[in-house]
Amino acid sequence: MTTAAASCDLSYRHAWNILREAESFFGQPVTEMERGRGARLTALGAVLLQTSQRVEARLHTQMESLTMELNSEVHRVLADHIEAVPIFATHGYAVALIPEHLHGFQAEMHYHGPEDALRGLRSGNCKIAGFNMPLHHRIPAQQQRYPAYLRAGEVNVLQFIKRQQGLMVSSDNRAAIAGLVDLQNSELRFINRQPRSGTRELLDQLLDEAGIAHSAVRGYDNHEYTHSAVAAHVATGMAEVGFGVKAAATRFDLEFIPVTEDRYFWAYHTENENDPEIRAFKEMLASSAYQDEINQLPGYQCDHCGEPIQASELLS
């Protein structure tokens, strides 16, 4: 109990008060004392913890976006109505670190699928767009659609990170899942990412290459909107397996079975090359403090972070 309270940054006494309030509300104990082992959760306590994890994972991205929007509104007032710079990006653990490391301008983060982010850049709704693509595979739909968003001479692209993608299963892996082929097991419940997300498009390509019909995967049409939400779904027993990044699996104490990698990039209009916001963004990408924190994320690696790359290399 002492360790649990400390991990939540609570005093031992305050932690117990919270538990007692929960027991009073539900009329049942949420913990029980076990001789020689201290306190452990009851069945009710375990369900409450799992529910809290699911809620936090599912709503975290929306709350993060709302926080950024409200923060921008406050800064506009305090800074004499200085406009925040909109950034559209696919959500991820490294992207979520940006507000802590970006200096020189106020960013307003909006989370979208990769194509929607690039579409926002083309339409002028954002100044910087983040998108991800597979490292070892080519997705035909991306190869067909992305050239319109990444025209040479109009858009510059910066490299960012590599990250491991794979299967997330319970820590004991009772179902003995070893790879994508096991998703065809009708006894396994799968949790997917939402349509149009980069991870969903990557999984679809992997299934197609393996000759696995989407209809053969039980739960294929069930989806969550973040890697954390997928991991929480598995961690709380609502599914036996999900697909996403290693960092999410580690966060929820799941076993991770690596399948492939993807890469993340940033794009901006060439005409904005010398804008102070673009310079500040590049400085952040080159920052050792930012890169060090990214490299500490399980399965993440800075991949020539901040260095330019020709769009033609991504689309060949």
PDB file of C-alpha atoms in Angstrom:
ATOM      1  CA  MET A   1       0.000   0.000   0.000  1.00  0.00           C
ATOM      2  CA  THR A   2       2.872   2.332   0.811  1.00  0.00           C
ATOM      3  CA  THR A   3       4.398   1.765  -2.629  1.00  0.00           C
ATOM      4  CA  ALA A   4       1.045   2.201  -4.374  1.00  0.00           C
ATOM      5  CA  ALA A   5       0.374   5.489  -2.568  1.00  0.00           C
ATOM      6  CA  ALA A   6       3.836   6.804  -3.430  1.00  0.00           C
ATOM      7  CA  SER A   7       3.414   5.881  -7.123  1.00  0.00           C
ATOM      8  CA  CYS A   8       0.240   8.017  -7.180  1.00  0.00           C
ATOM      9  CA  ASP A   9       1.997  10.870  -5.367  1.00  0.00           C
ATOM     10  CA  LEU A  10      -0.380  10.503  -2.420  1.00  0.00           C
ATOM     11  CA  SER A  11       0.281  10.296   1.285  1.00  0.00           C
ATOM     12  CA  TYR A  12      -0.358   6.905   2.864  1.00  0.00           C
ATOM     13  CA  ARG A  13      -3.194   8.367   4.953  1.00  0.00           C
ATOM     14  CA  HIS A  14      -4.846  10.110   2.007  1.00  0.00           C
ATOM     15  CA  ALA A  15      -4.694   6.929  -0.075  1.00  0.00           C
ATOM     16  CA  TRP A  16      -6.485   4.984   2.627  1.00  0.00           C
ATOM     17  CA  ASN A  17      -9.107   7.709   2.944  1.00  0.00           C
ATOM     18  CA  ILE A  18      -9.849   7.408  -0.785  1.00  0.00           C
ATOM     19  CA  LEU A  19     -10.281   3.646  -0.441  1.00  0.00           C
ATOM     20  CA  ARG A  20     -12.575   4.054   2.563  1.00  0.00           C
ATOM     21  CA  GLU A  21     -14.715   6.569   0.664  1.00  0.00           C
ATOM     22  CA  ALA A  22     -15.033   4.076  -2.205  1.00  0.00           C
ATOM     23  CA  GLU A  23     -16.048   1.313   0.193  1.00  0.00           C
ATOM     24  CA  SER A  24     -18.637   3.592   1.784  1.00  0.00           C
ATOM     25  CA  PHE A  25     -20.063   4.505  -1.629  1.00  0.00           C
ATOM     26  CA  PHE A  26     -20.290   0.935  -2.945  1.00  0.00           C
ATOM     27  CA  GLY A  27     -21.092  -0.709   0.369  1.00  0.00           C
ATOM     28  CA  GLN A  28     -18.384  -3.335  -0.195  1.00  0.00           C
ATOM     29  CA  PRO A  29     -14.647  -3.502   0.527  1.00  0.00           C
ATOM     30  CA  VAL A  30     -12.278  -2.659  -2.314  1.00  0.00           C
ATOM     31  CA  THR A  31      -9.225  -4.013  -0.502  1.00  0.00           C
ATOM     32  CA  GLU A  32      -8.566  -6.881   1.865  1.00  0.00           C
ATOM     33  CA  MET A  33      -5.668  -7.576   4.182  1.00  0.00           C
ATOM     34  CA  GLU A  34      -3.652 -10.704   3.578  1.00  0.00           C
ATOM     35  CA  ARG A  35      -1.385 -11.785   6.409  1.00  0.00           C
ATOM     36  CA  GLY A  36       2.246 -11.278   5.582  1.00  0.00           C
ATOM     37  CA  ARG A  37       1.449  -9.644   2.229  1.00  0.00           C
ATOM     38  CA  GLY A  38      -0.357  -6.455   3.165  1.00  0.00           C
ATOM     39  CA  ALA A  39      -3.393  -5.163   1.289  1.00  0.00           C
ATOM     40  CA  ARG A  40      -4.651  -6.369  -2.071  1.00  0.00           C
ATOM     41  CA  LEU A  41      -7.633  -5.473  -4.219  1.00  0.00           C
ATOM     42  CA  THR A  42     -10.899  -7.334  -3.938  1.00  0.00           C
ATOM     43  CA  ALA A  43     -12.815  -8.323  -7.073  1.00  0.00           C
ATOM     44  CA  LEU A  44     -14.673  -4.995  -6.856  1.00  0.00           C
ATOM     45  CA  GLY A  45     -11.422  -3.092  -6.414  1.00  0.00           C
ATOM     46  CA  ALA A  46      -9.899  -4.815  -9.450  1.00  0.00           C
ATOM     47  CA  VAL A  47     -12.935  -3.946 -11.592  1.00  0.00           C
ATOM     48  CA  LEU A  48     -12.804  -0.302 -10.485  1.00  0.00           C
ATOM     49  CA  LEU A  49      -9.093  -0.118 -11.331  1.00  0.00           C
ATOM     50  CA  GLN A  50      -9.647  -1.683 -14.746  1.00  0.00           C
ATOM     51  CA  THR A  51     -12.548   0.658 -15.459  1.00  0.00           C
ATOM     52  CA  SER A  52     -10.426   3.648 -14.497  1.00  0.00           C
ATOM     53  CA  GLN A  53      -7.660   2.477 -16.833  1.00  0.00           C
ATOM     54  CA  ARG A  54     -10.090   2.105 -19.734  1.00  0.00           C
ATOM     55  CA  VAL A  55     -11.636   5.530 -19.149  1.00  0.00           C
ATOM     56  CA  GLU A  56      -8.239   7.229 -18.867  1.00  0.00           C
ATOM     57  CA  ALA A  57      -6.889   5.506 -21.980  1.00  0.00           C
ATOM     58  CA  ARG A  58      -9.989   6.197 -24.055  1.00  0.00           C
ATOM     59  CA  LEU A  59     -10.376   9.854 -23.087  1.00  0.00           C
ATOM     60  CA  HIS A  60      -6.736  10.865 -22.724  1.00  0.00           C
ATOM     61  CA  THR A  61      -6.287  12.058 -26.293  1.00  0.00           C
ATOM     62  CA  GLN A  62      -9.536  14.037 -26.292  1.00  0.00           C
ATOM     63  CA  MET A  63      -8.674  15.638 -22.951  1.00  0.00           C
ATOM     64  CA  GLU A  64      -5.172  16.410 -24.180  1.00  0.00           C
ATOM     65  CA  SER A  65      -6.556  18.128 -27.268  1.00  0.00           C
ATOM     66  CA  LEU A  66      -9.059  20.099 -25.191  1.00  0.00           C
ATOM     67  CA  THR A  67      -6.330  21.133 -22.774  1.00  0.00           C
ATOM     68  CA  MET A  68      -4.215  22.420 -25.653  1.00  0.00           C
ATOM     69  CA  GLU A  69      -7.146  24.387 -27.082  1.00  0.00           C
ATOM     70  CA  LEU A  70      -7.989  25.963 -23.730  1.00  0.00           C
ATOM     71  CA  ASN A  71      -4.323  26.715 -23.095  1.00  0.00           C
ATOM     72  CA  SER A  72      -4.103  28.441 -26.468  1.00  0.00           C
ATOM     73  CA  GLU A  73      -7.151  30.571 -25.699  1.00  0.00           C
ATOM     74  CA  VAL A  74      -5.632  31.664 -22.395  1.00  0.00           C
ATOM     75  CA  HIS A  75      -2.313  32.510 -24.054  1.00  0.00           C
ATOM     76  CA  ARG A  76      -4.057  34.584 -26.708  1.00  0.00           C
ATOM     77  CA  VAL A  77      -5.514  36.755 -23.984  1.00  0.00           C
ATOM     78  CA  LEU A  78      -2.350  36.956 -21.890  1.00  0.00           C
ATOM     79  CA  ALA A  79      -0.112  37.551 -24.903  1.00  0.00           C
ATOM     80  CA  ASP A  80      -2.218  40.307 -26.410  1.00  0.00           C
ATOM     81  CA  HIS A  81      -4.120  38.025 -28.794  1.00  0.00           C
ATOM     82  CA  ILE A  82      -1.095  36.327 -30.326  1.00  0.00           C
ATOM     83  CA  GLU A  83      -2.427  33.475 -32.467  1.00  0.00           C
ATOM     84  CA  ALA A  84      -1.313  29.930 -31.731  1.00  0.00           C
ATOM     85  CA  VAL A  85       0.137  27.908 -34.619  1.00  0.00           C
ATOM     86  CA  PRO A  86      -2.002  24.846 -35.468  1.00  0.00           C
ATOM     87  CA  ILE A  87      -0.233  21.508 -35.810  1.00  0.00           C
ATOM     88  CA  PHE A  88      -2.183  18.508 -37.130  1.00  0.00           C
ATOM     89  CA  ALA A  89      -0.641  15.173 -36.229  1.00  0.00           C
ATOM     90  CA  THR A  90      -1.219  11.494 -35.720  1.00  0.00           C
ATOM     91  CA  HIS A  91      -1.243  10.986 -31.957  1.00  0.00           C
ATOM     92  CA  GLY A  92       1.646   9.122 -30.364  1.00  0.00           C
ATOM     93  CA  TYR A  93       3.814   9.107 -27.255  1.00  0.00           C
ATOM     94  CA  ALA A  94       6.623  11.132 -28.845  1.00  0.00           C
ATOM     95  CA  VAL A  95       4.154  13.660 -30.265  1.00  0.00           C
ATOM     96  CA  ALA A  96       2.570  14.067 -26.837  1.00  0.00           C
ATOM     97  CA  LEU A  97       5.937  15.301 -25.510  1.00  0.00           C
ATOM     98  CA  ILE A  98       6.011  18.308 -27.866  1.00  0.00           C
ATOM     99  CA  PRO A  99       4.390  20.864 -25.511  1.00  0.00           C
ATOM    100  CA  GLU A 100       7.122  20.205 -22.950  1.00  0.00           C
ATOM    101  CA  HIS A 101       9.958  20.842 -25.391  1.00  0.00           C
ATOM    102  CA  LEU A 102       8.701  23.368 -27.941  1.00  0.00           C
ATOM    103  CA  HIS A 103       9.859  26.940 -27.383  1.00  0.00           C
ATOM    104  CA  GLY A 104       9.487  30.070 -29.478  1.00  0.00           C
ATOM    105  CA  PHE A 105       5.792  29.889 -30.278  1.00  0.00           C
ATOM    106  CA  GLN A 106       2.487  28.644 -28.933  1.00  0.00           C
ATOM    107  CA  ALA A 107       1.404  25.439 -30.651  1.00  0.00           C
ATOM    108  CA  GLU A 108      -2.185  24.280 -30.905  1.00  0.00           C
ATOM    109  CA  MET A 109      -2.171  20.511 -31.321  1.00  0.00           C
ATOM    110  CA  HIS A 110      -4.972  18.728 -33.179  1.00  0.00           C
ATOM    111  CA  TYR A 111      -4.940  14.952 -33.530  1.00  0.00           C
ATOM    112  CA  HIS A 112      -5.968  13.369 -36.837  1.00  0.00           C
ATOM    113  CA  GLY A 113      -5.247  10.352 -38.978  1.00  0.00           C
ATOM    114  CA  PRO A 114      -2.200  10.768 -41.241  1.00  0.00           C
ATOM    115  CA  GLU A 115      -4.075  11.604 -44.444  1.00  0.00           C
ATOM    116  CA  ASP A 116      -6.393  14.016 -42.643  1.00  0.00           C
ATOM    117  CA  ALA A 117      -3.335  15.758 -41.170  1.00  0.00           C
ATOM    118  CA  LEU A 118      -1.784  16.125 -44.632  1.00  0.00           C
ATOM    119  CA  ARG A 119      -5.099  17.304 -46.029  1.00  0.00           C
ATOM    120  CA  GLY A 120      -5.156  19.973 -43.306  1.00  0.00           C
ATOM    121  CA  LEU A 121      -1.717  21.137 -44.406  1.00  0.00           C
ATOM    122  CA  ARG A 122      -2.763  21.361 -48.057  1.00  0.00           C
ATOM    123  CA  SER A 123      -5.923  23.314 -47.197  1.00  0.00           C
ATOM    124  CA  GLY A 124      -4.049  25.744 -44.971  1.00  0.00           C
ATOM    125  CA  ASN A 125      -5.781  24.655 -41.765  1.00  0.00           C
ATOM    126  CA  CYS A 126      -2.444  23.860 -40.142  1.00  0.00           C
ATOM    127  CA  LYS A 127       1.158  24.933 -40.569  1.00  0.00           C
ATOM    128  CA  ILE A 128       2.834  21.623 -39.694  1.00  0.00           C
ATOM    129  CA  ALA A 129       1.479  18.110 -40.268  1.00  0.00           C
ATOM    130  CA  GLY A 130       2.674  14.832 -38.762  1.00  0.00           C
ATOM    131  CA  PHE A 131       2.074  11.500 -40.488  1.00  0.00           C
ATOM    132  CA  ASN A 132       3.340   7.930 -40.258  1.00  0.00           C
ATOM    133  CA  MET A 133       4.135   5.305 -42.887  1.00  0.00           C
ATOM    134  CA  PRO A 134       5.355   1.676 -42.692  1.00  0.00           C
ATOM    135  CA  LEU A 135       9.099   1.105 -42.801  1.00  0.00           C
ATOM    136  CA  HIS A 136       9.165  -2.328 -44.469  1.00  0.00           C
ATOM    137  CA  HIS A 137       5.897  -2.302 -46.388  1.00  0.00           C
ATOM    138  CA  ARG A 138       4.085  -0.199 -48.958  1.00  0.00           C
ATOM    139  CA  ILE A 139       0.394   0.559 -48.622  1.00  0.00           C
ATOM    140  CA  PRO A 140      -1.049   0.995 -52.143  1.00  0.00           C
ATOM    141  CA  ALA A 141      -3.695   3.511 -51.045  1.00  0.00           C
ATOM    142  CA  GLN A 142      -1.028   5.732 -49.459  1.00  0.00           C
ATOM    143  CA  GLN A 143       1.190   5.453 -52.521  1.00  0.00           C
ATOM    144  CA  GLN A 144      -1.721   6.608 -54.664  1.00  0.00           C
ATOM    145  CA  ARG A 145      -3.038   9.434 -52.475  1.00  0.00           C
ATOM    146  CA  TYR A 146      -0.007  10.925 -50.737  1.00  0.00           C
ATOM    147  CA  PRO A 147       1.745  12.405 -53.814  1.00  0.00           C
ATOM    148  CA  ALA A 148      -1.016  15.019 -54.000  1.00  0.00           C
ATOM    149  CA  TYR A 149      -0.099  16.159 -50.483  1.00  0.00           C
ATOM    150  CA  LEU A 150       3.695  15.922 -50.795  1.00  0.00           C
ATOM    151  CA  ARG A 151       4.479  17.649 -54.075  1.00  0.00           C
ATOM    152  CA  ALA A 152       8.164  18.353 -54.626  1.00  0.00           C
ATOM    153  CA  GLY A 153       8.926  22.049 -54.429  1.00  0.00           C
ATOM    154  CA  GLU A 154       5.729  22.738 -52.490  1.00  0.00           C
ATOM    155  CA  VAL A 155       6.149  20.664 -49.338  1.00  0.00           C
ATOM    156  CA  ASN A 156       9.247  19.847 -47.291  1.00  0.00           C
ATOM    157  CA  VAL A 157       9.424  16.670 -45.196  1.00  0.00           C
ATOM    158  CA  LEU A 158      11.461  16.069 -42.033  1.00  0.00           C
ATOM    159  CA  GLN A 159      12.343  12.693 -40.542  1.00  0.00           C
ATOM    160  CA  PHE A 160      11.285  12.058 -36.963  1.00  0.00           C
ATOM    161  CA  ILE A 161      11.155   8.610 -35.346  1.00  0.00           C
ATOM    162  CA  LYS A 162      10.920   4.872 -35.848  1.00  0.00           C
ATOM    163  CA  ARG A 163       8.673   2.800 -33.595  1.00  0.00           C
ATOM    164  CA  GLN A 164       7.909  -0.871 -33.167  1.00  0.00           C
ATOM    165  CA  GLN A 165       4.407  -2.086 -33.977  1.00  0.00           C
ATOM    166  CA  GLY A 166       3.092  -5.483 -33.000  1.00  0.00           C
ATOM    167  CA  LEU A 167       0.629  -7.573 -31.044  1.00  0.00           C
ATOM    168  CA  MET A 168      -0.257  -6.743 -27.458  1.00  0.00           C
ATOM    169  CA  VAL A 169      -1.374  -9.686 -25.317  1.00  0.00           C
ATOM    170  CA  SER A 170      -1.806 -10.354 -21.607  1.00  0.00           C
ATOM    171  CA  SER A 171       1.398 -10.724 -19.630  1.00  0.00           C
ATOM    172  CA  ASP A 172       0.924 -14.481 -19.219  1.00  0.00           C
ATOM    173  CA  ASN A 173      -0.178 -14.901 -22.871  1.00  0.00           C
ATOM    174  CA  ARG A 174      -2.554 -17.706 -21.905  1.00  0.00           C
ATOM    175  CA  ALA A 175      -3.682 -18.040 -25.521  1.00  0.00           C
ATOM    176  CA  ALA A 176      -0.081 -18.661 -26.667  1.00  0.00           C
ATOM    177  CA  ILE A 177      -0.332 -16.012 -29.383  1.00  0.00           C
ATOM    178  CA  ALA A 178       2.833 -15.911 -31.475  1.00  0.00           C
ATOM    179  CA  GLY A 179       1.981 -13.905 -34.586  1.00  0.00           C
ATOM    180  CA  LEU A 180      -0.627 -12.514 -36.947  1.00  0.00           C
ATOM    181  CA  VAL A 181      -1.703 -15.980 -38.097  1.00  0.00           C
ATOM    182  CA  ASP A 182      -3.158 -16.585 -34.628  1.00  0.00           C
ATOM    183  CA  LEU A 183      -5.675 -13.783 -35.136  1.00  0.00           C
ATOM    184  CA  GLN A 184      -7.712 -16.277 -37.167  1.00  0.00           C
ATOM    185  CA  ASN A 185      -8.464 -18.214 -33.979  1.00  0.00           C
ATOM    186  CA  SER A 186     -12.205 -17.737 -33.484  1.00  0.00           C
ATOM    187  CA  GLU A 187     -11.783 -17.991 -29.704  1.00  0.00           C
ATOM    188  CA  LEU A 188      -9.656 -14.837 -29.568  1.00  0.00           C
ATOM    189  CA  ARG A 189     -11.212 -11.400 -29.256  1.00  0.00           C
ATOM    190  CA  PHE A 190      -9.278  -8.712 -31.131  1.00  0.00           C
ATOM    191  CA  ILE A 191      -9.373  -4.938 -30.618  1.00  0.00           C
ATOM    192  CA  ASN A 192      -8.459  -2.801 -33.634  1.00  0.00           C
ATOM    193  CA  ARG A 193      -7.555   0.842 -34.243  1.00  0.00           C
ATOM    194  CA  GLN A 194     -10.063   3.152 -35.894  1.00  0.00           C
ATOM    195  CA  PRO A 195     -10.451   3.336 -39.703  1.00  0.00           C
ATOM    196  CA  ARG A 196      -8.121   5.827 -41.459  1.00  0.00           C
ATOM    197  CA  SER A 197      -5.514   5.672 -38.699  1.00  0.00           C
ATOM    198  CA  GLY A 198      -1.986   4.837 -39.834  1.00  0.00           C
ATOM    199  CA  THR A 199      -1.843   1.786 -37.579  1.00  0.00           C
ATOM    200  CA  ARG A 200      -5.129   0.444 -38.968  1.00  0.00           C
ATOM    201  CA  GLU A 201      -3.889   0.864 -42.543  1.00  0.00           C
ATOM    202  CA  LEU A 202      -0.633  -0.877 -41.604  1.00  0.00           C
ATOM    203  CA  LEU A 203      -2.463  -3.817 -40.034  1.00  0.00           C
ATOM    204  CA  ASP A 204      -4.748  -4.133 -43.068  1.00  0.00           C
ATOM    205  CA  GLN A 205      -1.703  -4.336 -45.312  1.00  0.00           C
ATOM    206  CA  LEU A 206      -0.063  -6.970 -43.094  1.00  0.00           C
ATOM    207  CA  LEU A 207      -3.230  -9.070 -43.063  1.00  0.00           C
ATOM    208  CA  ASP A 208      -3.538  -8.819 -46.841  1.00  0.00           C
ATOM    209  CA  GLU A 209       0.082  -9.860 -47.336  1.00  0.00           C
ATOM    210  CA  ALA A 210      -0.442 -12.834 -45.001  1.00  0.00           C
ATOM    211  CA  GLY A 211      -3.626 -13.867 -46.804  1.00  0.00           C
ATOM    212  CA  ILE A 212      -5.760 -13.370 -43.702  1.00  0.00           C
ATOM    213  CA  ALA A 213      -9.303 -12.177 -44.411  1.00  0.00           C
ATOM    214  CA  HIS A 214     -10.510  -9.354 -42.201  1.00  0.00           C
ATOM    215  CA  SER A 215     -13.684 -11.325 -41.591  1.00  0.00           C
ATOM    216  CA  ALA A 216     -11.587 -14.141 -40.094  1.00  0.00           C
ATOM    217  CA  VAL A 217     -10.444 -11.872 -37.234  1.00  0.00           C
ATOM    218  CA  ARG A 218     -13.013 -11.851 -34.444  1.00  0.00           C
ATOM    219  CA  GLY A 219     -13.430  -8.250 -33.340  1.00  0.00           C
ATOM    220  CA  TYR A 220     -11.829  -6.692 -36.417  1.00  0.00           C
ATOM    221  CA  ASP A 221     -14.601  -4.086 -36.568  1.00  0.00           C
ATOM    222  CA  ASN A 222     -14.243  -3.177 -32.876  1.00  0.00           C
ATOM    223  CA  HIS A 223     -11.859  -0.263 -32.497  1.00  0.00           C
ATOM    224  CA  GLU A 224     -10.304   2.306 -30.187  1.00  0.00           C
ATOM    225  CA  TYR A 225      -8.760   5.674 -31.018  1.00  0.00           C
ATOM    226  CA  THR A 226      -5.339   5.453 -29.364  1.00  0.00           C
ATOM    227  CA  HIS A 227      -2.625   2.886 -28.720  1.00  0.00           C
ATOM    228  CA  SER A 228      -3.208   3.303 -24.985  1.00  0.00           C
ATOM    229  CA  ALA A 229      -6.914   2.563 -25.346  1.00  0.00           C
ATOM    230  CA  VAL A 230      -6.143  -0.622 -27.293  1.00  0.00           C
ATOM    231  CA  ALA A 231      -3.680  -1.698 -24.602  1.00  0.00           C
ATOM    232  CA  ALA A 232      -6.176  -0.918 -21.825  1.00  0.00           C
ATOM    233  CA  HIS A 233      -8.785  -2.994 -23.653  1.00  0.00           C
ATOM    234  CA  VAL A 234      -6.444  -6.003 -23.506  1.00  0.00           C
ATOM    235  CA  ALA A 235      -5.184  -5.296 -19.982  1.00  0.00           C
ATOM    236  CA  THR A 236      -8.715  -5.264 -18.595  1.00  0.00           C
ATOM    237  CA  GLY A 237      -9.687  -8.544 -20.241  1.00  0.00           C
ATOM    238  CA  MET A 238     -12.073  -7.112 -22.828  1.00  0.00           C
ATOM    239  CA  ALA A 239      -9.928  -8.615 -25.605  1.00  0.00           C
ATOM    240  CA  GLU A 240      -7.139 -11.171 -25.798  1.00  0.00           C
ATOM    241  CA  VAL A 241      -5.066  -9.301 -28.368  1.00  0.00           C
ATOM    242  CA  GLY A 242      -4.633  -5.872 -29.945  1.00  0.00           C
ATOM    243  CA  PHE A 243      -2.255  -4.255 -32.415  1.00  0.00           C
ATOM    244  CA  GLY A 244      -0.171  -1.163 -31.646  1.00  0.00           C
ATOM    245  CA  VAL A 245       3.120   0.231 -30.421  1.00  0.00           C
ATOM    246  CA  LYS A 246       5.402  -1.362 -27.846  1.00  0.00           C
ATOM    247  CA  ALA A 247       5.273   1.703 -25.583  1.00  0.00           C
ATOM    248  CA  ALA A 248       1.544   1.153 -25.000  1.00  0.00           C
ATOM    249  CA  ALA A 249       2.060  -2.525 -24.190  1.00  0.00           C
ATOM    250  CA  THR A 250       4.794  -1.669 -21.696  1.00  0.00           C
ATOM    251  CA  ARG A 251       2.665   0.997 -20.050  1.00  0.00           C
ATOM    252  CA  PHE A 252      -0.077  -1.556 -19.315  1.00  0.00           C
ATOM    253  CA  ASP A 253       2.277  -4.425 -18.394  1.00  0.00           C
ATOM    254  CA  LEU A 254       1.391  -6.464 -21.464  1.00  0.00           C
ATOM    255  CA  GLU A 255       3.526  -8.838 -23.469  1.00  0.00           C
ATOM    256  CA  PHE A 256       4.555  -7.363 -26.813  1.00  0.00           C
ATOM    257  CA  ILE A 257       5.134  -9.480 -29.914  1.00  0.00           C
ATOM    258  CA  PRO A 258       6.989  -7.353 -32.486  1.00  0.00           C
ATOM    259  CA  VAL A 259       5.711  -7.574 -36.055  1.00  0.00           C
ATOM    260  CA  THR A 260       7.120  -4.577 -37.940  1.00  0.00           C
ATOM    261  CA  GLU A 261       8.120  -0.914 -37.665  1.00  0.00           C
ATOM    262  CA  ASP A 262       6.752   2.351 -38.948  1.00  0.00           C
ATOM    263  CA  ARG A 263       8.277   5.785 -39.390  1.00  0.00           C
ATOM    264  CA  TYR A 264       6.922   9.179 -38.491  1.00  0.00           C
ATOM    265  CA  PHE A 265       7.499  12.378 -40.470  1.00  0.00           C
ATOM    266  CA  TRP A 266       6.670  16.070 -40.345  1.00  0.00           C
ATOM    267  CA  ALA A 267       5.637  18.160 -43.356  1.00  0.00           C
ATOM    268  CA  TYR A 268       5.329  21.902 -43.946  1.00  0.00           C
ATOM    269  CA  HIS A 269       5.028  24.215 -46.941  1.00  0.00           C
ATOM    270  CA  THR A 270       8.339  25.082 -48.597  1.00  0.00           C
ATOM    271  CA  GLU A 271       7.389  28.760 -48.695  1.00  0.00           C
ATOM    272  CA  ASN A 272       7.426  28.760 -44.864  1.00  0.00           C
ATOM    273  CA  GLU A 273      10.990  27.474 -44.639  1.00  0.00           C
ATOM    274  CA  ASN A 274      12.340  30.634 -43.010  1.00  0.00           C
ATOM    275  CA  ASP A 275       9.383  31.329 -40.739  1.00  0.00           C
ATOM    276  CA  PRO A 276      10.359  31.584 -37.050  1.00  0.00           C
ATOM    277  CA  GLU A 277       7.858  28.854 -36.118  1.00  0.00           C
ATOM    278  CA  ILE A 278       9.437  26.377 -38.538  1.00  0.00           C
ATOM    279  CA  ARG A 279      12.903  27.245 -37.267  1.00  0.00           C
ATOM    280  CA  ALA A 280      11.789  26.766 -33.674  1.00  0.00           C
ATOM    281  CA  PHE A 281      10.166  23.439 -34.556  1.00  0.00           C
ATOM    282  CA  LYS A 282      13.376  22.224 -36.197  1.00  0.00           C
ATOM    283  CA  GLU A 283      15.376  23.307 -33.168  1.00  0.00           C
ATOM    284  CA  MET A 284      13.099  21.218 -30.981  1.00  0.00           C
ATOM    285  CA  LEU A 285      13.561  18.149 -33.200  1.00  0.00           C
ATOM    286  CA  ALA A 286      17.345  18.576 -33.019  1.00  0.00           C
ATOM    287  CA  SER A 287      17.283  19.074 -29.242  1.00  0.00           C
ATOM    288  CA  SER A 288      19.204  16.403 -27.338  1.00  0.00           C
ATOM    289  CA  ALA A 289      16.779  16.740 -24.413  1.00  0.00           C
ATOM    290  CA  TYR A 290      13.811  15.943 -26.649  1.00  0.00           C
ATOM    291  CA  GLN A 291      15.587  13.121 -28.462  1.00  0.00           C
ATOM    292  CA  ASP A 292      16.806  11.583 -25.203  1.00  0.00           C
ATOM    293  CA  GLU A 293      13.273  11.493 -23.828  1.00  0.00           C
ATOM    294  CA  ILE A 294      11.958   9.920 -27.027  1.00  0.00           C
ATOM    295  CA  ASN A 295      14.655   7.247 -27.001  1.00  0.00           C
ATOM    296  CA  GLN A 296      13.577   6.252 -23.490  1.00  0.00           C
ATOM    297  CA  LEU A 297      10.133   5.283 -24.790  1.00  0.00           C
ATOM    298  CA  PRO A 298       9.960   1.490 -25.293  1.00  0.00           C
ATOM    299  CA  GLY A 299      10.165   0.628 -28.969  1.00  0.00           C
ATOM    300  CA  TYR A 300      10.873   4.231 -30.047  1.00  0.00           C
ATOM    301  CA  GLN A 301      14.033   5.469 -31.732  1.00  0.00           C
ATOM    302  CA  CYS A 302      14.923   8.871 -33.150  1.00  0.00           C
ATOM    303  CA  ASP A 303      15.549   8.241 -36.842  1.00  0.00           C
ATOM    304  CA  HIS A 304      17.695  11.068 -38.251  1.00  0.00           C
ATOM    305  CA  CYS A 305      15.365  13.308 -36.284  1.00  0.00           C
ATOM    306  CA  GLY A 306      14.883  16.690 -37.934  1.00  0.00           C
ATOM    307  CA  GLU A 307      16.815  15.822 -41.087  1.00  0.00           C
ATOM    308  CA  PRO A 308      15.106  16.495 -44.446  1.00  0.00           C
ATOM    309  CA  ILE A 309      14.041  13.678 -46.737  1.00  0.00           C
ATOM    310  CA  GLN A 310      12.691  13.750 -50.272  1.00  0.00           C
ATOM    311  CA  ALA A 311       9.046  12.797 -50.519  1.00  0.00           C
ATOM    312  CA  SER A 312       9.930  10.700 -53.550  1.00  0.00           C
ATOM    313  CA  GLU A 313      11.914   8.368 -51.234  1.00  0.00           C
ATOM    314  CA  LEU A 314       8.773   7.709 -49.205  1.00  0.00           C
ATOM    315  CA  LEU A 315       6.595   7.077 -52.223  1.00  0.00           C
ATOM    316  CA  SER A 316       8.873   4.951 -54.385  1.00  0.00           C
TER     317      SER A 316
END
